[in-house]
Amino acid sequence: MGQATCLNCSRCDKSFPPDRLLNLCECGAPLLVDYDLQDIRKHWKKSDLDRAPNSMWRYSPVLPADAERAITLQEGWTPLLRAARLGREIGAQQLWVKDEGRNPTHSFKARGLSCAVTMAYLLGAKKLATPSAGNAGSALAAYAAAAGLEAHIFMPNDVPQANFVECKSFGANVTLVDGLISDCGRIVAERKDREGWFDVSTLKEPYRIEGKKTMGYEVAEQFGWEFPDAIFYPCGGGVGLIGMWKAFGELEELGWVSGKRPKMISVQAQGCEPITRAFERNSETSEFFPDARTVASGLRVPKALGDFLVLRAVRESGGTAISVSDEEMLDAGLWMLRSEGIFPAPEGGACVAAAKRLIQSGFLRPEDRIVIYNTASGLKYLEAYSTRFPRHAASEQNKLGGLITPR
Ligand SMILES: Cc1ncc(COP(=O)(O)O)c(C=O)c1O
Ligand SMILES: [Zn+2]
């Protein structure tokens, strides 16, 4: 029950069987996983979830593998926290934070990589490779370790220290690249055939979306099978946004949720805002954003392969795309820390700043039910937050609390 029936191209009309390792369609577009939802709805009931695992694999009938076969570290089923004090600060009466910092490796990337590594493992891959802005690398390193597979990770050389140390410590092969994730992606594409790597890059691999779509199932379930009015999502490659939009369509087809779907709000950094610009230009695709820079390393994606899918979902939903500065996202991150006790990634802070702006502008109403996705823990971004709390020490070792030389 619930296995994928086929993989459909997101651009042309080709479709492929799900029984082999696949990347993109022949036309170069991402593949989307399809299920026989009319059949699934006959056997799968909401009440089955009472006995389901407390992880994203609770939705295994609409995932490509059974929960028993998954490579899992108990990812997903993260808390949806009411943020009343933060809401008052930004003028929102019903504000909620979906705290993805609670995931294994402390980011929502765990969902996509649990699913992708599971399928790669089941379909016989031995060596996995990916370019990463940081957190996807950490998640791949962890799940590859759990599956006993090799991981080859290419990251910008100014990636947050937490991501670098995690990847190395999980035993991955890490290459730091003098460039951005786009340069890292080029290296993986050039070398993968020669090296025998299966490429699990964002959207070049069909199952990461399936893992991330569970954020959409969860938010609906946590609201008692209702949709919120608006979702703020920090958009890099856009996988989570595309995935949640897919989930909302599936939930409707299953007959589990009706009513208006949420407005999808793509949030980017002013230093890397290809989707915002494309949205404002009314364009179907984005253009490569030159000289991308932002402390929100997950948003440093100058051109997303699935840009047209993100833009389509944002427009169909009646949402919008906006950008905030690095200063605004760190300020807003600190509001969340101080008013809610949640330590968000700058990407989560960006969503708070964006929500404040859209309530002030009247795009959203103060009484709307608003969900902010905090996609990672702020503990993975100590360099960024440290700019607010400089601490002078003679050397880095002097910050180690006596681990090396007790004093
Ligand atoms: C913390 C964080 N937020 C958001 C993103 C963007 O994710 P997506 O590719 O789903 O747009 C990333 C990607 O690296 C990330 O690490
Ligand atoms: Zn195609």
Coordinates of N, CA and C and ligand atoms in Angstrom, one line a residue, residues 8-16 24-31, ligand 2:
N8 N 6.5 11.3 -12.6 CA 6.0 12.2 -13.7 C 7.0 13.4 -13.9
C9 N 7.3 13.7 -15.1 CA 8.0 14.9 -15.4 C 7.2 16.2 -15.0
S10 N 7.9 17.1 -14.4 CA 7.2 18.3 -14.0 C 7.0 19.3 -15.1
R11 N 7.6 19.0 -16.3 CA 7.5 19.9 -17.4 C 6.9 19.3 -18.7
C12 N 7.4 18.1 -19.1 CA 6.8 17.5 -20.3 C 5.9 16.3 -19.9
D13 N 5.5 15.5 -20.8 CA 4.5 14.5 -20.4 C 5.1 13.1 -20.2
K14 N 6.4 13.0 -20.1 CA 7.1 11.7 -19.9 C 6.8 11.2 -18.5
S15 N 6.7 9.9 -18.4 CA 6.7 9.3 -17.0 C 7.5 8.1 -17.0
F16 N 8.0 7.7 -15.8 CA 9.0 6.7 -15.6 C 8.6 5.7 -14.4
L24 N 17.0 13.5 -13.2 CA 16.1 14.4 -13.9 C 15.4 13.6 -15.1
C25 N 14.3 14.2 -15.6 CA 13.7 13.7 -16.9 C 14.7 14.0 -18.0
E26 N 14.5 13.3 -19.1 CA 15.3 13.6 -20.3 C 15.3 15.0 -20.7
C27 N 14.2 15.8 -20.4 CA 14.1 17.2 -20.8 C 14.8 18.1 -19.8
G28 N 15.4 17.5 -18.8 CA 16.1 18.3 -17.8 C 15.3 18.9 -16.6
A29 N 14.0 18.5 -16.6 CA 13.2 19.0 -15.5 C 13.1 17.9 -14.3
P30 N 12.8 18.4 -13.1 CA 12.6 17.5 -12.0 C 11.4 16.5 -12.2
L31 N 11.6 15.3 -11.5 CA 10.5 14.3 -11.6 C 9.7 14.4 -10.3
Ligands
ZN2 ZN 10.4 16.0 -19.1

